[in-house]
mmCIF file of C-alpha atoms in Angstrom:
data_model
loop_
_atom_site.group_PDB
_atom_site.id
_atom_site.type_symbol
_atom_site.label_atom_id
_atom_site.label_comp_id
_atom_site.label_asym_id
_atom_site.label_seq_id
_atom_site.Cartn_x
_atom_site.Cartn_y
_atom_site.Cartn_z
ATOM 1 C CA MET A 1014 -11.238 -50.158 -48.325
ATOM 2 C CA ALA A 1015 -12.624 -50.646 -44.811
ATOM 3 C CA VAL A 1016 -12.494 -47.673 -42.440
ATOM 4 C CA SER A 1017 -13.824 -47.730 -38.868
ATOM 5 C CA ILE A 1018 -14.123 -44.751 -36.535
ATOM 6 C CA LEU A 1019 -12.625 -45.569 -33.137
ATOM 7 C CA SER A 1020 -13.189 -44.141 -29.672
ATOM 8 C CA ASN A 1021 -12.950 -45.501 -26.165
ATOM 9 C CA CYS A 1022 -16.677 -45.237 -25.460
ATOM 10 C CA ASP A 1023 -18.143 -48.309 -27.121
ATOM 11 C CA GLU A 1024 -17.313 -51.534 -28.946
ATOM 12 C CA TYR A 1025 -15.078 -49.565 -31.342
ATOM 13 C CA ASN A 1026 -12.487 -49.326 -28.614
ATOM 14 C CA HIS A 1027 -8.887 -48.701 -29.737
ATOM 15 C CA TYR A 1028 -7.433 -51.505 -27.654
ATOM 16 C CA ASN A 1029 -10.067 -54.010 -28.708
ATOM 17 C CA PHE A 1030 -9.351 -53.309 -32.377
ATOM 18 C CA LEU A 1031 -5.592 -53.446 -31.876
ATOM 19 C CA THR A 1032 -5.655 -56.786 -30.065
ATOM 20 C CA LYS A 1033 -8.265 -58.223 -32.441
ATOM 21 C CA TYR A 1034 -6.313 -57.473 -35.622
ATOM 22 C CA SER A 1035 -2.970 -58.334 -34.024
ATOM 23 C CA LYS A 1036 -4.121 -61.977 -34.089
ATOM 24 C CA MET A 1037 -3.626 -61.886 -37.867
ATOM 25 C CA ALA A 1038 -0.169 -60.300 -37.560
ATOM 26 C CA ASP A 1039 3.316 -61.138 -36.349
ATOM 27 C CA ARG A 1040 4.778 -57.618 -36.432
ATOM 28 C CA ILE A 1041 3.716 -54.261 -35.033
ATOM 29 C CA ILE A 1042 5.031 -50.753 -35.608
ATOM 30 C CA ILE A 1043 4.226 -48.529 -32.611
ATOM 31 C CA VAL A 1044 4.487 -44.755 -33.023
ATOM 32 C CA SER A 1045 3.737 -43.055 -29.715
ATOM 33 C CA PRO A 1046 5.493 -40.373 -27.652
ATOM 34 C CA PHE A 1047 4.060 -41.611 -24.349
ATOM 35 C CA LEU A 1048 4.259 -45.280 -23.337
ATOM 36 C CA ALA A 1049 2.477 -47.428 -20.780
ATOM 37 C CA ALA A 1050 4.414 -48.148 -17.605
ATOM 38 C CA ASP A 1051 3.156 -51.738 -17.951
ATOM 39 C CA ILE A 1052 3.934 -51.999 -21.651
ATOM 40 C CA SER A 1053 4.715 -55.708 -21.313
ATOM 41 C CA GLN A 1054 1.167 -56.376 -20.091
ATOM 42 C CA MET A 1055 -0.269 -54.630 -23.145
ATOM 43 C CA LEU A 1056 1.938 -56.613 -25.510
ATOM 44 C CA SER A 1057 1.071 -59.861 -23.756
ATOM 45 C CA ASP A 1058 -2.458 -59.372 -25.109
ATOM 46 C CA MET A 1059 -0.953 -59.680 -28.609
ATOM 47 C CA PRO A 1060 0.777 -63.081 -28.323
ATOM 48 C CA THR A 1061 1.297 -63.628 -32.068
ATOM 49 C CA ILE A 1062 3.542 -60.556 -32.366
ATOM 50 C CA LYS A 1063 7.187 -61.583 -32.883
ATOM 51 C CA CYS A 1064 8.635 -58.244 -34.019
ATOM 52 C CA VAL A 1065 8.163 -54.801 -32.426
ATOM 53 C CA GLU A 1066 9.348 -51.531 -33.967
ATOM 54 C CA LEU A 1067 8.932 -48.575 -31.622
ATOM 55 C CA TYR A 1068 9.150 -44.885 -32.551
ATOM 56 C CA THR A 1069 8.917 -42.573 -29.549
ATOM 57 C CA ASN A 1070 10.012 -39.268 -28.011
ATOM 58 C CA LEU A 1071 12.555 -38.888 -25.224
ATOM 59 C CA ASP A 1072 13.002 -35.199 -24.414
ATOM 60 C CA GLY A 1073 10.370 -33.312 -26.374
ATOM 61 C CA TYR A 1074 8.016 -32.930 -23.410
ATOM 62 C CA GLY A 1075 10.493 -33.351 -20.577
ATOM 63 C CA MET A 1076 9.296 -36.933 -20.361
ATOM 64 C CA ALA A 1077 12.503 -38.991 -20.471
ATOM 65 C CA ILE A 1078 12.324 -39.997 -16.794
ATOM 66 C CA ASN A 1079 8.898 -41.528 -17.412
ATOM 67 C CA VAL A 1080 9.465 -43.132 -20.804
ATOM 68 C CA LEU A 1081 12.871 -44.715 -20.164
ATOM 69 C CA PRO A 1082 11.608 -47.389 -17.712
ATOM 70 C CA ALA A 1083 8.897 -48.352 -20.218
ATOM 71 C CA ILE A 1084 11.490 -48.805 -22.976
ATOM 72 C CA ARG A 1085 13.655 -50.895 -20.654
ATOM 73 C CA GLU A 1086 10.629 -53.072 -19.810
ATOM 74 C CA LEU A 1087 9.887 -53.427 -23.530
ATOM 75 C CA TYR A 1088 13.410 -54.659 -24.248
ATOM 76 C CA GLU A 1089 13.355 -57.117 -21.364
ATOM 77 C CA TYR A 1090 9.890 -58.440 -22.212
ATOM 78 C CA CYS A 1091 10.865 -58.961 -25.846
ATOM 79 C CA LYS A 1092 14.111 -60.669 -24.842
ATOM 80 C CA ASP A 1093 12.215 -63.028 -22.532
ATOM 81 C CA LYS A 1094 9.610 -63.843 -25.220
ATOM 82 C CA GLU A 1095 12.183 -64.057 -28.029
ATOM 83 C CA ILE A 1096 10.609 -61.107 -29.843
ATOM 84 C CA SER A 1097 12.686 -58.977 -32.191
ATOM 85 C CA VAL A 1098 12.664 -55.321 -31.085
ATOM 86 C CA SER A 1099 14.074 -51.990 -32.240
ATOM 87 C CA VAL A 1100 13.608 -48.578 -30.633
ATOM 88 C CA LYS A 1101 14.044 -45.221 -32.351
ATOM 89 C CA TYR A 1102 13.288 -41.713 -31.116
ATOM 90 C CA ASN A 1103 12.595 -38.262 -32.504
ATOM 91 C CA ASN A 1104 12.088 -35.419 -30.031
ATOM 92 C CA ARG A 1105 9.519 -33.695 -32.246
ATOM 93 C CA LEU A 1106 7.317 -36.763 -32.489
ATOM 94 C CA HIS A 1107 3.721 -36.144 -31.436
ATOM 95 C CA GLY A 1108 1.685 -38.438 -33.713
ATOM 96 C CA LYS A 1109 0.271 -41.815 -32.714
ATOM 97 C CA VAL A 1110 0.041 -44.618 -35.275
ATOM 98 C CA TYR A 1111 -0.087 -48.414 -34.942
ATOM 99 C CA LEU A 1112 0.584 -50.637 -37.965
ATOM 100 C CA LEU A 1113 0.175 -54.413 -38.090
ATOM 101 C CA TYR A 1114 1.877 -56.792 -40.516
ATOM 102 C CA LYS A 1115 2.046 -60.491 -41.304
ATOM 103 C CA GLY A 1116 5.494 -60.606 -42.792
ATOM 104 C CA ASN A 1117 5.335 -57.728 -45.265
ATOM 105 C CA GLU A 1118 1.574 -57.936 -45.752
ATOM 106 C CA GLY A 1119 -0.345 -55.100 -44.118
ATOM 107 C CA LYS A 1120 -3.100 -56.230 -41.746
ATOM 108 C CA GLY A 1121 -4.492 -52.817 -40.873
ATOM 109 C CA CYS A 1122 -3.400 -49.685 -39.072
ATOM 110 C CA ILE A 1123 -4.760 -47.188 -36.560
ATOM 111 C CA ILE A 1124 -4.199 -43.434 -36.747
ATOM 112 C CA THR A 1125 -5.324 -41.847 -33.505
ATOM 113 C CA SER A 1126 -4.921 -39.238 -30.794
ATOM 114 C CA GLY A 1127 -4.334 -42.020 -28.242
ATOM 115 C CA ASN A 1128 -0.879 -42.844 -26.910
ATOM 116 C CA PHE A 1129 0.258 -46.441 -26.355
ATOM 117 C CA THR A 1130 -1.007 -46.366 -22.781
ATOM 118 C CA ASN A 1131 -4.017 -47.796 -20.980
ATOM 119 C CA ASN A 1132 -5.529 -44.330 -20.733
ATOM 120 C CA GLY A 1133 -4.842 -43.549 -24.384
ATOM 121 C CA LEU A 1134 -6.215 -46.788 -25.830
ATOM 122 C CA LYS A 1135 -8.892 -47.643 -23.261
ATOM 123 C CA SER A 1136 -10.017 -44.844 -20.942
ATOM 124 C CA ASN A 1137 -9.472 -41.335 -22.291
ATOM 125 C CA HIS A 1138 -11.843 -39.728 -24.773
ATOM 126 C CA GLU A 1139 -9.621 -40.357 -27.793
ATOM 127 C CA TYR A 1140 -10.631 -40.610 -31.438
ATOM 128 C CA GLY A 1141 -9.022 -42.399 -34.349
ATOM 129 C CA VAL A 1142 -9.570 -44.444 -37.482
ATOM 130 C CA PHE A 1143 -8.771 -48.035 -38.324
ATOM 131 C CA ILE A 1144 -7.803 -48.428 -41.993
ATOM 132 C CA ASP A 1145 -7.770 -51.764 -43.761
ATOM 133 C CA ASN A 1146 -6.041 -50.697 -46.970
ATOM 134 C CA GLU A 1147 -2.573 -52.005 -47.705
ATOM 135 C CA SER A 1148 -1.660 -49.205 -50.103
ATOM 136 C CA MET A 1149 -2.521 -46.451 -47.616
ATOM 137 C CA GLN A 1150 -0.836 -48.387 -44.812
ATOM 138 C CA GLY A 1151 2.288 -48.549 -46.980
ATOM 139 C CA GLU A 1152 2.235 -44.760 -47.455
ATOM 140 C CA ILE A 1153 2.022 -44.221 -43.704
ATOM 141 C CA ARG A 1154 4.884 -46.660 -43.097
ATOM 142 C CA GLU A 1155 7.101 -44.870 -45.625
ATOM 143 C CA GLN A 1156 6.435 -41.551 -43.893
ATOM 144 C CA ILE A 1157 7.410 -43.113 -40.565
ATOM 145 C CA TYR A 1158 10.556 -44.610 -42.057
ATOM 146 C CA SER A 1159 11.493 -41.198 -43.496
ATOM 147 C CA LEU A 1160 11.592 -39.575 -40.037
ATOM 148 C CA ASN A 1161 14.987 -38.366 -38.903
ATOM 149 C CA CYS A 1162 15.414 -40.744 -35.958
ATOM 150 C CA SER A 1163 18.142 -42.003 -33.661
ATOM 151 C CA GLU A 1164 18.281 -45.605 -32.496
ATOM 152 C CA LEU A 1165 18.456 -46.638 -28.839
ATOM 153 C CA SER A 1166 20.145 -49.911 -27.919
ATOM 154 C CA TYR A 1167 19.354 -51.924 -24.805
ATOM 155 C CA GLU A 1168 22.755 -51.035 -23.339
ATOM 156 C CA GLU A 1169 22.070 -47.335 -23.841
ATOM 157 C CA ILE A 1170 18.674 -47.691 -22.176
ATOM 158 C CA LEU A 1171 20.256 -49.356 -19.132
ATOM 159 C CA ASP A 1172 22.791 -46.548 -18.859
ATOM 160 C CA LEU A 1173 20.155 -43.836 -19.319
ATOM 161 C CA ASN A 1174 17.967 -45.372 -16.605
ATOM 162 C CA VAL A 1175 20.878 -45.254 -14.162
ATOM 163 C CA LYS A 1176 21.577 -41.603 -15.032
ATOM 164 C CA ALA A 1177 17.865 -40.731 -14.765
ATOM 165 C CA ASN A 1178 17.671 -42.272 -11.287
ATOM 166 C CA GLU A 1179 20.774 -40.361 -10.179
ATOM 167 C CA PHE A 1180 19.307 -37.138 -11.561
ATOM 168 C CA THR A 1181 16.021 -37.691 -9.706
ATOM 169 C CA LYS A 1182 17.802 -38.271 -6.386
ATOM 170 C CA LYS A 1183 19.847 -35.075 -6.751
ATOM 171 C CA ASN A 1184 16.953 -32.885 -7.915
ATOM 172 C CA SER A 1185 13.931 -32.891 -5.666
ATOM 173 C CA ILE A 1186 10.664 -32.185 -7.436
ATOM 174 C CA VAL A 1187 8.713 -29.226 -6.088
ATOM 175 C CA LYS A 1188 4.995 -29.568 -6.648
ATOM 176 C CA ILE A 1189 3.402 -26.375 -7.894
ATOM 177 C CA PRO A 1190 -0.256 -25.950 -6.854
ATOM 178 C CA VAL A 1191 -2.554 -26.544 -9.811
ATOM 179 C CA PHE A 1192 -5.715 -24.526 -10.322
ATOM 180 C CA LYS A 1193 -8.531 -26.849 -11.355
ATOM 181 C CA ALA A 1194 -11.346 -24.942 -13.000
ATOM 182 C CA SER A 1195 -13.626 -27.987 -12.851
ATOM 183 C CA ASP A 1196 -13.689 -27.700 -9.047
ATOM 184 C CA TYR A 1197 -15.540 -24.397 -9.418
ATOM 185 C CA ILE A 1198 -17.880 -25.271 -12.286
ATOM 186 C CA ARG A 1199 -21.341 -26.711 -11.976
ATOM 187 C CA ASN A 1200 -21.097 -29.825 -14.109
ATOM 188 C CA ARG A 1201 -24.491 -29.773 -15.849
ATOM 189 C CA VAL A 1202 -24.872 -32.783 -18.139
ATOM 190 C CA ILE A 1203 -27.094 -32.228 -21.172
ATOM 191 C CA MET A 1204 -27.910 -35.431 -23.009
ATOM 192 C CA PRO A 1205 -28.771 -35.944 -26.695
ATOM 193 C CA ASP A 1206 -32.401 -35.801 -27.803
ATOM 194 C CA ASN A 1207 -32.486 -39.431 -28.889
ATOM 195 C CA CYS A 1208 -31.759 -41.032 -25.507
ATOM 196 C CA ARG A 1209 -34.241 -42.197 -22.895
ATOM 197 C CA PHE A 1210 -33.983 -42.126 -19.116
ATOM 198 C CA PHE A 1211 -34.593 -44.888 -16.582
ATOM 199 C CA LEU A 1212 -34.580 -45.014 -12.810
ATOM 200 C CA LYS A 1213 -32.672 -48.204 -11.974
ATOM 201 C CA PRO A 1214 -32.613 -49.784 -8.490
ATOM 202 C CA LEU A 1215 -29.362 -51.429 -7.400
ATOM 203 C CA GLY A 1216 -28.996 -53.919 -4.572
ATOM 204 C CA ASN A 1217 -31.833 -55.424 -2.537
ATOM 205 C CA ARG A 1218 -33.070 -55.352 1.033
ATOM 206 C CA ASN A 1219 -30.998 -58.381 1.982
ATOM 207 C CA ARG A 1220 -27.915 -57.137 0.170
ATOM 208 C CA PRO A 1221 -28.118 -53.318 -0.086
ATOM 209 C CA VAL A 1222 -25.346 -51.247 -1.591
ATOM 210 C CA GLY A 1223 -23.313 -49.469 1.028
ATOM 211 C CA GLU A 1224 -20.662 -46.869 1.634
ATOM 212 C CA GLY A 1225 -17.699 -47.549 -0.640
ATOM 213 C CA TYR A 1226 -19.736 -49.016 -3.506
ATOM 214 C CA THR A 1227 -19.665 -46.875 -6.648
ATOM 215 C CA ILE A 1228 -21.146 -47.184 -10.124
ATOM 216 C CA ILE A 1229 -17.801 -45.847 -11.374
ATOM 217 C CA GLU A 1230 -16.192 -49.218 -10.706
ATOM 218 C CA ASP A 1231 -19.284 -51.353 -11.351
ATOM 219 C CA ASN A 1232 -19.591 -51.096 -15.143
ATOM 220 C CA ASP A 1233 -21.976 -54.047 -15.540
ATOM 221 C CA ILE A 1234 -25.443 -53.095 -14.298
ATOM 222 C CA GLY A 1235 -27.664 -56.109 -13.657
ATOM 223 C CA PHE A 1236 -31.331 -56.850 -14.399
ATOM 224 C CA SER A 1237 -33.573 -59.733 -13.334
ATOM 225 C CA LYS A 1238 -35.016 -60.019 -16.855
ATOM 226 C CA GLU A 1239 -33.640 -59.023 -20.236
ATOM 227 C CA PRO A 1240 -34.028 -55.201 -20.422
ATOM 228 C CA SER A 1241 -35.530 -55.054 -23.902
ATOM 229 C CA SER A 1242 -36.647 -51.413 -23.533
ATOM 230 C CA ILE A 1243 -33.144 -50.063 -22.869
ATOM 231 C CA SER A 1244 -30.745 -49.283 -25.716
ATOM 232 C CA LYS A 1245 -27.222 -48.016 -26.262
ATOM 233 C CA GLY A 1246 -26.987 -44.326 -25.353
ATOM 234 C CA ASP A 1247 -29.808 -44.398 -22.794
ATOM 235 C CA ILE A 1248 -29.209 -43.079 -19.270
ATOM 236 C CA LEU A 1249 -29.680 -45.080 -16.069
ATOM 237 C CA ILE A 1250 -30.153 -43.008 -12.916
ATOM 238 C CA CYS A 1251 -29.202 -45.451 -10.190
ATOM 239 C CA HIS A 1252 -31.075 -45.732 -6.882
ATOM 240 C CA GLY A 1253 -29.849 -47.690 -3.862
ATOM 241 C CA VAL A 1254 -32.492 -50.082 -2.565
ATOM 242 C CA LYS A 1255 -33.113 -49.804 1.203
ATOM 243 C CA VAL A 1256 -30.590 -46.951 1.632
ATOM 244 C CA GLY A 1257 -32.771 -44.846 -0.706
ATOM 245 C CA ASN A 1258 -29.923 -42.706 -2.065
ATOM 246 C CA VAL A 1259 -29.266 -41.589 -5.610
ATOM 247 C CA LEU A 1260 -26.000 -43.334 -6.582
ATOM 248 C CA GLY A 1261 -25.382 -41.395 -9.800
ATOM 249 C CA CYS A 1262 -25.956 -41.631 -13.539
ATOM 250 C CA CYS A 1263 -24.686 -44.133 -16.108
ATOM 251 C CA LYS A 1264 -24.721 -44.153 -19.886
ATOM 252 C CA VAL A 1265 -25.428 -47.491 -21.588
ATOM 253 C CA LEU A 1266 -22.527 -48.329 -23.906
ATOM 254 C CA GLU A 1267 -23.806 -51.380 -25.798
ATOM 255 C CA ASP A 1268 -27.044 -52.813 -27.129
ATOM 256 C CA GLU A 1269 -25.874 -56.356 -26.408
ATOM 257 C CA VAL A 1270 -26.992 -57.757 -23.065
ATOM 258 C CA LYS A 1271 -24.607 -60.214 -21.414
ATOM 259 C CA LYS A 1272 -25.770 -63.024 -19.177
ATOM 260 C CA GLY A 1273 -23.883 -64.012 -16.050
ATOM 261 C CA THR A 1274 -23.745 -63.653 -12.284
ATOM 262 C CA ALA A 1275 -21.253 -61.628 -10.264
ATOM 263 C CA PHE A 1276 -21.673 -63.446 -6.934
ATOM 264 C CA ASP A 1277 -23.592 -66.314 -5.302
ATOM 265 C CA GLY A 1278 -27.256 -65.384 -5.123
ATOM 266 C CA ASP A 1279 -26.986 -62.704 -7.817
ATOM 267 C CA ARG A 1280 -30.552 -62.376 -9.141
ATOM 268 C CA TRP A 1281 -29.610 -59.681 -11.620
ATOM 269 C CA ASN A 1282 -28.090 -62.025 -14.172
ATOM 270 C CA TRP A 1283 -28.679 -59.887 -17.280
ATOM 271 C CA LYS A 1284 -25.888 -57.310 -17.575
ATOM 272 C CA LEU A 1285 -25.592 -54.074 -19.556
ATOM 273 C CA THR A 1286 -22.181 -52.412 -19.898
ATOM 274 C CA THR A 1287 -22.296 -48.787 -18.746
ATOM 275 C CA SER A 1288 -20.052 -45.832 -17.989
ATOM 276 C CA CYS A 1289 -20.571 -43.428 -15.080
ATOM 277 C CA ILE A 1290 -21.229 -39.815 -16.182
ATOM 278 C CA SER A 1291 -21.456 -38.380 -12.652
ATOM 279 C CA GLU A 1292 -18.036 -39.251 -11.252
ATOM 280 C CA LYS A 1293 -17.647 -36.205 -9.012
ATOM 281 C CA TYR A 1294 -20.845 -37.076 -7.143
ATOM 282 C CA SER A 1295 -20.713 -40.867 -7.429
ATOM 283 C CA LYS A 1296 -17.252 -41.113 -5.862
ATOM 284 C CA HIS A 1297 -18.796 -40.104 -2.497
ATOM 285 C CA TRP A 1298 -22.583 -40.357 -2.902
ATOM 286 C CA TRP A 1299 -22.905 -41.431 0.747
ATOM 287 C CA ASP A 1300 -21.511 -38.078 1.930
ATOM 288 C CA TYR A 1301 -24.310 -36.109 0.240
ATOM 289 C CA ASP A 1302 -27.282 -38.210 1.404
ATOM 290 C CA ILE A 1303 -29.562 -37.287 -1.505
ATOM 291 C CA LYS A 1304 -32.668 -39.455 -1.320
ATOM 292 C CA THR A 1305 -34.636 -40.342 -4.439
ATOM 293 C CA SER A 1306 -37.899 -39.821 -2.534
ATOM 294 C CA ASP A 1307 -36.860 -36.283 -1.527
ATOM 295 C CA LEU A 1308 -36.170 -35.392 -5.161
ATOM 296 C CA VAL A 1309 -39.578 -36.777 -6.167
ATOM 297 C CA ASP A 1310 -41.286 -34.598 -3.545
ATOM 298 C CA GLU A 1311 -39.305 -31.499 -4.511
ATOM 299 C CA TYR A 1312 -39.948 -31.962 -8.223
ATOM 300 C CA ASN A 1313 -43.673 -32.416 -7.621
ATOM 301 C CA ARG A 1314 -43.744 -29.091 -5.748
ATOM 302 C CA ILE A 1315 -42.122 -27.095 -8.549
ATOM 303 C CA LYS A 1316 -43.209 -28.813 -11.775
ATOM 304 C CA GLY A 1317 -46.028 -27.629 -14.001
ATOM 305 C CA THR A 1318 -49.402 -29.343 -14.077
ATOM 306 C CA GLU A 1319 -48.664 -30.904 -17.467
ATOM 307 C CA GLU A 1320 -45.297 -32.282 -16.382
ATOM 308 C CA HIS A 1321 -44.818 -35.737 -14.881
ATOM 309 C CA ILE A 1322 -42.175 -37.988 -13.378
ATOM 310 C CA THR A 1323 -42.766 -41.133 -15.438
ATOM 311 C CA VAL A 1324 -43.341 -41.309 -19.183
ATOM 312 C CA VAL A 1325 -46.719 -42.968 -18.606
ATOM 313 C CA GLY A 1326 -47.937 -39.907 -16.700
ATOM 314 C CA GLY A 1327 -47.232 -40.918 -13.120
ATOM 315 C CA ASP A 1328 -45.964 -38.606 -10.392
ATOM 316 C CA THR A 1329 -44.406 -41.208 -8.077
ATOM 317 C CA VAL A 1330 -41.766 -43.914 -8.287
ATOM 318 C CA ASN A 1331 -43.682 -46.319 -6.051
ATOM 319 C CA ALA A 1332 -43.185 -49.100 -8.612
ATOM 320 C CA LEU A 1333 -39.676 -49.496 -7.158
ATOM 321 C CA LYS A 1334 -41.260 -50.777 -3.955
ATOM 322 C CA PHE A 1335 -42.928 -53.613 -5.857
ATOM 323 C CA GLY A 1336 -39.818 -55.067 -7.432
ATOM 324 C CA HIS A 1337 -39.844 -53.313 -10.813
ATOM 325 C CA GLN A 1338 -36.362 -53.584 -12.305
ATOM 326 C CA TYR A 1339 -36.544 -50.096 -13.820
ATOM 327 C CA ILE A 1340 -38.912 -47.199 -14.439
ATOM 328 C CA GLU A 1341 -38.766 -44.997 -17.519
ATOM 329 C CA ILE A 1342 -38.828 -41.373 -16.376
ATOM 330 C CA THR A 1343 -39.305 -38.126 -18.263
ATOM 331 C CA ARG A 1344 -36.410 -36.111 -19.606
ATOM 332 C CA ALA A 1345 -37.441 -33.172 -17.417
ATOM 333 C CA PHE A 1346 -37.336 -35.206 -14.200
ATOM 334 C CA ALA A 1347 -34.068 -36.880 -15.233
ATOM 335 C CA GLN A 1348 -32.512 -33.454 -15.895
ATOM 336 C CA PHE A 1349 -33.789 -32.279 -12.497
ATOM 337 C CA ILE A 1350 -31.997 -35.189 -10.794
ATOM 338 C CA MET A 1351 -28.776 -34.614 -12.736
ATOM 339 C CA ASP A 1352 -28.875 -30.888 -11.955
ATOM 340 C CA SER A 1353 -29.449 -31.636 -8.274
ATOM 341 C CA ILE A 1354 -26.373 -33.849 -7.953
ATOM 342 C CA SER A 1355 -24.187 -31.606 -10.123
ATOM 343 C CA LYS A 1356 -24.673 -28.631 -7.778
ATOM 344 C CA LEU A 1357 -22.587 -30.352 -5.115
#
C-alpha cells in the first residue's frame, strides 16, 4: 500500500496529486462542502474524467447562496463536455474526500482537510493523505454511499439559483466589523534549526525592482548560476539592488532548480520556487523604507564581539556590491532582520 502525506507547501501538493492520478482515471467522486466558484476550470485540468459524482452541503453553514452557482456551473460544464454528473447533498457533511476510478478499478483517493477549491487544494495550509489501496478506497466509497443524501437535478439547481438571487435582492447584507487579532500581534517568525539563511539580491542597477513589485507574487527567485548551496527549507532574505530596501523573506519550497528566463535580458536564469513568509511587510515594503545597510549598521552596534553577520565571520554585506548572487548569513542576523520587519 502506498501512502503519501499531502500539504500545499511543496511538491506533495493536493492539486498536483489529484490532477496527476486523474490521468489514469475516467471517474471522480468529490466529497466537499465548499466548492470552487470556477469549478469548471479545476475539472478542465482532469480531461480524462467522464463521470463526476459530487457530495456536498447546501445549508449546513448558511452557504447555499455561494455553493449553488458552483453546482450550476458543474452541470453546465459536464453537459458541454458530455460528462456524466450526479449531485447529492447532506447538510451535516463536513469531510473532504476525493476518489478516482477507471471504470470500477480504484486509482487512488485523497482524504484531506482541503475543500474542492483553489484555496483548499493549492493555497491554504491543509493536510491530507493520498492512499493507493483499492480495498481501503472501497471502504471509504461504501461509507460515502451509505450517507443519507438527497439528489439535486439540474432543473432544481436552476430554480434554486433564481430563488437565491431573489432572496439576495430582498435581503441586504449588513457587514459586521471583524476584530482581527493578527493586526495587533507582532508576527515573529521562528525557523527550524535545520535551515540556513541567505541574503539574496533581486533586480539590478539597470532594471531595479520598484514600488508595486512583491516577492509574494514572484514565486520563482532567479540566480545567475545554479545555487548549489541552497536547499529546500532554507530562507532567502531578499534585498532590492539599487533601491537598497529589504523586500521580505522567502522559504525555498523545492530542491530542484528550474532553468528558464522570465523576460528578455533576464540574467537570472536558474529559478528556485519559494513562498513569501513575510506577507504583511512585503505587500508594502516601499512604505517602510527599511534599508539593508541600516540593519547591518544597527546589528553591528548591538551584537556581541563573538557574533557576526556572515557565516564566514564577516560583519558587512559588501559582497553584494561585487555581484555575488547570495551571501549566507548567520541565524542571529537573519532573526534580527525578521524581527525588525515584523515590528511594523
